[in-house]
Structures are given as structure tokens and as C-alpha cells.
């Protein structure tokens, strides 16, 4: 089983041609960084929430959403490290309940965006706390993320150099830093959209409806996947 579990990591190393650095018990740091960046680039509800916060309420709101997403992500990282993922996997009803709760929350946000009408509705400035809480909840109410981290960590842990909590802490810090850099790029994009929205309210309506439809789609996918 150990050979099967670690095969993807060796496959990635053979593709990228990187050496085993073993930093802080991480078997292949360059491949780990690339893998995290690839997963960050996959569009999801967090991406939509971040862009929506920035386009509607500015850069500070974008970073509030960013840190909310990051906090939720860190909680899931450590839950995975603590074995909560195994508990969810062993209790399908519990997993399903959290999954449906997360799906309902995403659909609710999407419906609110679709129902929000009026000139300049896309530019209504909401408090940074609102975007922060939304980011936390969007992340925490996705139990599949815990299972993902539970499967992802073993691919890059060197059994011979593993340092226990220190290795998990190094991984979590790297994921936080890479996530912050990626979110900063998205915030810049959202800020550019905000400037265009200010000039043409019709763009605000179109963006709001698109964001609402995307969040509803993510919620339905989460519920029935």
C-alpha cells in the first residue's frame, strides 16, 4: 500500500525533474509548490467570493475575504492532520450532512446576488467583516476539502525525515503564503473590474448575476457529487 500511495509523488518528480530536497520533512519542495499553485488555480466558490468582494467593496474587502478563506483553509488543514478526515470517511451520514449544509449556504449566497436589483447594486459597500465571515464559512462548509488534504499530505511527507507537527506546520505556512500571493493577483483583477463597473452600472448587474449563477452551480455540484 505504501508504494501505491507514494506513486503519484514519484510520478510528479519524474515529470518536473526536481530533486528530493527533504526540507522540513517535505519530500519534494518544488513539486509541492507547483501542486499547490495548480490546485489554487482551479476556479471554485472561494474564487468567486473573492472577486465579488473586491469588485463590490474594494481592495480591503478583497483581502478580508482572502484572510477568511485562508483561516478556513488552515482549520481544515489541521483537522486533516488530526485525523478528522478519517472520521468523516467512516461516518457517511455526518459527511453528507456537512456537505448539504455547505451546498445550501452557497446556493443561498447565489440567490441573494441574483435577487439584488437596482442601479449600482453591484457597488454596494458591505463591511469587511461580512466578506471575512463569508470566506470562512465557504471554506469550512466543504468537507471534501478535509478529505483532499488527508490524501494530499502523504504524497509529500518523507517518512525518514518527518518531524511530526513541524512538518505539517511548514506545509500549512507554505500553503498560506502561496494562497496569499494568488489571492493578491485575483484582488488586482477584481479592483480593475471595480473601476469598469463604476463607469458602467450594466457591468455590475452582469457580474452580479454571473457570480450568483456560479455560486448556485457550485452548490448544486457539491450537493449531488
Tab-separated table of C-alpha atoms in Angstrom:
chain	number	residue	atom	x	y	z
A	1	UNK	CA	0.000	0.000	0.000
A	2	UNK	CA	2.840	2.402	0.764
A	3	UNK	CA	4.227	2.009	-2.753
A	4	UNK	CA	0.821	2.766	-4.262
A	5	UNK	CA	0.251	5.806	-2.057
A	6	UNK	CA	3.567	7.431	-2.915
A	7	UNK	CA	3.492	6.623	-6.634
A	8	UNK	CA	1.860	9.961	-7.676
A	9	UNK	CA	4.606	11.920	-5.934
A	10	UNK	CA	7.322	9.994	-7.738
A	11	UNK	CA	5.404	10.483	-10.990
A	12	UNK	CA	5.315	14.257	-10.464
A	13	UNK	CA	9.010	14.301	-9.657
A	14	UNK	CA	9.818	12.390	-12.840
A	15	UNK	CA	7.815	14.932	-14.890
A	16	UNK	CA	9.355	18.037	-13.347
A	17	UNK	CA	12.807	16.559	-12.915
A	18	UNK	CA	13.245	18.031	-9.430
A	19	UNK	CA	15.489	16.597	-6.750
A	20	UNK	CA	14.338	15.357	-3.358
A	21	UNK	CA	15.193	18.265	-1.093
A	22	UNK	CA	13.668	16.920	2.106
A	23	UNK	CA	13.184	20.398	3.625
A	24	UNK	CA	11.347	20.167	6.975
A	25	UNK	CA	10.351	16.606	6.147
A	26	UNK	CA	8.732	17.583	2.837
A	27	UNK	CA	9.964	15.037	0.330
A	28	UNK	CA	9.951	17.327	-2.738
A	29	UNK	CA	9.522	21.033	-2.082
A	30	UNK	CA	9.443	22.276	-5.719
A	31	UNK	CA	6.796	19.738	-6.715
A	32	UNK	CA	4.798	20.551	-3.584
A	33	UNK	CA	4.795	24.262	-4.501
A	34	UNK	CA	3.757	23.540	-8.098
A	35	UNK	CA	0.978	21.203	-6.948
A	36	UNK	CA	-0.426	23.799	-4.536
A	37	UNK	CA	-0.370	26.501	-7.241
A	38	UNK	CA	-2.190	24.203	-9.655
A	39	UNK	CA	-4.908	23.473	-7.111
A	40	UNK	CA	-5.245	27.184	-6.273
A	41	UNK	CA	-5.738	27.994	-9.956
A	42	UNK	CA	-8.776	25.696	-10.216
A	43	UNK	CA	-11.843	28.011	-10.068
A	44	UNK	CA	-14.160	27.434	-7.120
A	45	UNK	CA	-16.626	29.226	-4.851
A	46	UNK	CA	-13.755	30.881	-2.981
A	47	UNK	CA	-12.515	32.455	-6.207
A	48	UNK	CA	-15.987	33.820	-6.973
A	49	UNK	CA	-16.400	35.154	-3.418
A	50	UNK	CA	-13.011	36.890	-3.525
A	51	UNK	CA	-13.630	38.570	-6.873
A	52	UNK	CA	-17.148	39.574	-5.821
A	53	UNK	CA	-15.905	41.139	-2.566
A	54	UNK	CA	-13.222	43.141	-4.375
A	55	UNK	CA	-15.454	44.269	-7.235
A	56	UNK	CA	-18.246	45.362	-4.902
A	57	UNK	CA	-16.408	46.780	-1.901
A	58	UNK	CA	-12.791	47.382	-2.832
A	59	UNK	CA	-9.318	46.013	-2.132
A	60	UNK	CA	-9.706	45.877	1.660
A	61	UNK	CA	-12.840	43.787	1.283
A	62	UNK	CA	-10.952	41.517	-1.105
A	63	UNK	CA	-8.233	40.925	1.474
A	64	UNK	CA	-10.868	40.415	4.176
A	65	UNK	CA	-12.360	37.629	2.051
A	66	UNK	CA	-8.850	36.337	1.357
A	67	UNK	CA	-7.975	36.037	5.049
A	68	UNK	CA	-11.365	34.467	5.740
A	69	UNK	CA	-10.692	31.815	3.101
A	70	UNK	CA	-7.174	31.337	4.481
A	71	UNK	CA	-8.424	30.905	8.061
A	72	UNK	CA	-10.977	28.325	6.986
A	73	UNK	CA	-8.305	26.562	4.951
A	74	UNK	CA	-5.934	26.417	7.923
A	75	UNK	CA	-8.660	24.938	10.116
A	76	UNK	CA	-9.275	22.221	7.528
A	77	UNK	CA	-5.549	21.577	7.167
A	78	UNK	CA	-5.164	20.877	10.853
A	79	UNK	CA	-8.382	18.883	11.037
A	80	UNK	CA	-6.978	16.690	8.290
A	81	UNK	CA	-3.682	16.369	10.153
A	82	UNK	CA	-5.609	15.397	13.279
A	83	UNK	CA	-7.465	12.610	11.539
A	84	UNK	CA	-10.901	14.229	11.323
A	85	UNK	CA	-10.971	13.259	7.662
A	86	UNK	CA	-10.880	9.604	8.689
A	87	UNK	CA	-13.830	10.250	10.999
A	88	UNK	CA	-15.845	11.826	8.188
A	89	UNK	CA	-14.967	8.974	5.856
A	90	UNK	CA	-16.096	6.437	8.471
A	91	UNK	CA	-19.413	8.269	9.065
A	92	UNK	CA	-21.019	8.885	5.663
A	93	UNK	CA	-24.148	10.429	7.178
A	94	UNK	CA	-22.095	13.036	9.046
A	95	UNK	CA	-20.089	13.809	5.913
A	96	UNK	CA	-23.253	14.057	3.832
A	97	UNK	CA	-24.887	16.384	6.359
A	98	UNK	CA	-21.985	18.850	6.322
A	99	UNK	CA	-21.855	18.573	2.534
A	100	UNK	CA	-25.525	19.501	2.172
A	101	UNK	CA	-25.118	22.353	4.662
A	102	UNK	CA	-22.262	23.779	2.600
A	103	UNK	CA	-24.240	23.360	-0.622
A	104	UNK	CA	-27.245	25.161	0.871
A	105	UNK	CA	-25.038	28.061	2.007
A	106	UNK	CA	-23.523	28.513	-1.466
A	107	UNK	CA	-26.958	28.404	-3.114
A	108	UNK	CA	-28.276	30.931	-0.583
A	109	UNK	CA	-25.447	33.377	-1.371
A	110	UNK	CA	-26.036	32.914	-5.104
A	111	UNK	CA	-29.772	33.539	-4.784
A	112	UNK	CA	-29.123	36.702	-2.772
A	113	UNK	CA	-26.877	38.006	-5.546
A	114	UNK	CA	-29.489	37.226	-8.211
A	115	UNK	CA	-32.255	38.903	-6.193
A	116	UNK	CA	-30.200	42.048	-5.552
A	117	UNK	CA	-31.615	44.586	-8.024
A	118	UNK	CA	-31.363	48.294	-8.656
A	119	UNK	CA	-28.925	50.713	-10.243
A	120	UNK	CA	-25.414	50.325	-8.904
A	121	UNK	CA	-26.390	47.309	-6.783
A	122	UNK	CA	-23.092	45.686	-7.619
A	123	UNK	CA	-21.259	48.577	-5.964
A	124	UNK	CA	-22.989	48.425	-2.577
A	125	UNK	CA	-20.195	48.544	0.007
A	126	UNK	CA	-20.585	45.878	2.670
A	127	UNK	CA	-18.441	45.712	5.798
A	128	UNK	CA	-15.138	43.852	5.674
A	129	UNK	CA	-16.408	41.596	8.440
A	130	UNK	CA	-19.167	40.359	6.145
A	131	UNK	CA	-16.682	39.252	3.484
A	132	UNK	CA	-14.361	37.724	6.087
A	133	UNK	CA	-17.143	35.628	7.629
A	134	UNK	CA	-18.360	34.593	4.194
A	135	UNK	CA	-14.876	33.407	3.244
A	136	UNK	CA	-14.549	31.371	6.444
A	137	UNK	CA	-17.941	29.705	6.020
A	138	UNK	CA	-17.466	28.920	2.323
A	139	UNK	CA	-14.270	27.054	3.193
A	140	UNK	CA	-15.380	25.310	6.379
A	141	UNK	CA	-18.634	24.038	4.887
A	142	UNK	CA	-16.794	21.974	2.299
A	143	UNK	CA	-15.987	18.619	3.976
A	144	UNK	CA	-14.445	17.287	0.777
A	145	UNK	CA	-11.548	19.699	1.316
A	146	UNK	CA	-10.640	17.848	4.539
A	147	UNK	CA	-10.524	14.547	2.683
A	148	UNK	CA	-8.461	16.170	-0.056
A	149	UNK	CA	-5.823	17.353	2.397
A	150	UNK	CA	-5.806	13.932	4.048
A	151	UNK	CA	-4.923	12.402	0.673
A	152	UNK	CA	-2.598	15.246	-0.390
A	153	UNK	CA	-0.252	15.398	2.607
A	154	UNK	CA	1.141	11.826	2.403
A	155	UNK	CA	2.308	12.435	-1.171
A	156	UNK	CA	4.943	14.892	0.045
A	157	UNK	CA	5.931	13.647	3.504
A	158	UNK	CA	9.325	11.954	3.766
A	159	UNK	CA	8.918	9.118	6.321
A	160	UNK	CA	12.637	9.192	7.138
A	161	UNK	CA	12.785	12.961	7.744
A	162	UNK	CA	9.284	13.658	9.007
A	163	UNK	CA	9.263	15.983	12.040
A	164	UNK	CA	5.686	15.494	13.170
A	165	UNK	CA	3.801	18.727	13.792
A	166	UNK	CA	6.724	20.778	12.478
A	167	UNK	CA	6.334	19.212	9.029
A	168	UNK	CA	2.582	19.882	8.968
A	169	UNK	CA	3.230	23.440	10.183
A	170	UNK	CA	5.738	24.026	7.365
A	171	UNK	CA	3.212	22.733	4.821
A	172	UNK	CA	0.442	24.914	6.219
A	173	UNK	CA	2.645	28.041	6.180
A	174	UNK	CA	3.644	27.393	2.574
A	175	UNK	CA	0.011	26.898	1.562
A	176	UNK	CA	-0.938	30.134	3.346
A	177	UNK	CA	1.832	32.167	1.656
A	178	UNK	CA	1.127	30.748	-1.801
A	179	UNK	CA	-2.613	31.303	-1.289
A	180	UNK	CA	-1.997	34.913	-0.239
A	181	UNK	CA	0.099	35.581	-3.356
A	182	UNK	CA	-2.505	34.009	-5.630
A	183	UNK	CA	-5.358	35.875	-3.934
A	184	UNK	CA	-3.439	39.136	-4.372
A	185	UNK	CA	-3.445	38.558	-8.144
A	186	UNK	CA	-7.194	37.938	-8.042
A	187	UNK	CA	-7.720	41.076	-5.948
A	188	UNK	CA	-5.845	43.148	-8.532
A	189	UNK	CA	-8.130	41.704	-11.213
A	190	UNK	CA	-11.196	42.441	-9.089
A	191	UNK	CA	-10.011	46.008	-8.479
A	192	UNK	CA	-9.708	46.548	-12.231
A	193	UNK	CA	-13.261	45.246	-12.631
A	194	UNK	CA	-14.435	47.672	-9.943
A	195	UNK	CA	-13.130	50.624	-11.953
A	196	UNK	CA	-15.019	49.452	-15.042
A	197	UNK	CA	-18.165	48.826	-13.003
A	198	UNK	CA	-18.061	52.397	-11.700
A	199	UNK	CA	-18.162	53.654	-15.298
A	200	UNK	CA	-20.931	51.328	-16.497
A	201	UNK	CA	-23.577	50.067	-13.992
A	202	UNK	CA	-24.699	47.465	-16.530
A	203	UNK	CA	-21.421	45.637	-15.987
A	204	UNK	CA	-22.206	45.481	-12.258
A	205	UNK	CA	-25.535	43.799	-12.968
A	206	UNK	CA	-23.950	41.309	-15.360
A	207	UNK	CA	-21.113	40.459	-12.948
A	208	UNK	CA	-23.507	40.065	-10.018
A	209	UNK	CA	-25.734	37.698	-11.968
A	210	UNK	CA	-22.773	35.695	-13.232
A	211	UNK	CA	-21.345	35.376	-9.702
A	212	UNK	CA	-24.742	34.329	-8.338
A	213	UNK	CA	-25.196	31.700	-11.055
A	214	UNK	CA	-21.671	30.347	-10.449
A	215	UNK	CA	-22.224	30.013	-6.693
A	216	UNK	CA	-25.555	28.250	-7.223
A	217	UNK	CA	-23.836	25.919	-9.694
A	218	UNK	CA	-21.056	25.150	-7.190
A	219	UNK	CA	-23.656	24.456	-4.504
A	220	UNK	CA	-25.648	22.075	-6.695
A	221	UNK	CA	-22.459	20.310	-7.752
A	222	UNK	CA	-21.369	19.915	-4.132
A	223	UNK	CA	-24.770	18.544	-3.140
A	224	UNK	CA	-25.050	15.915	-5.857
A	225	UNK	CA	-21.390	14.995	-6.471
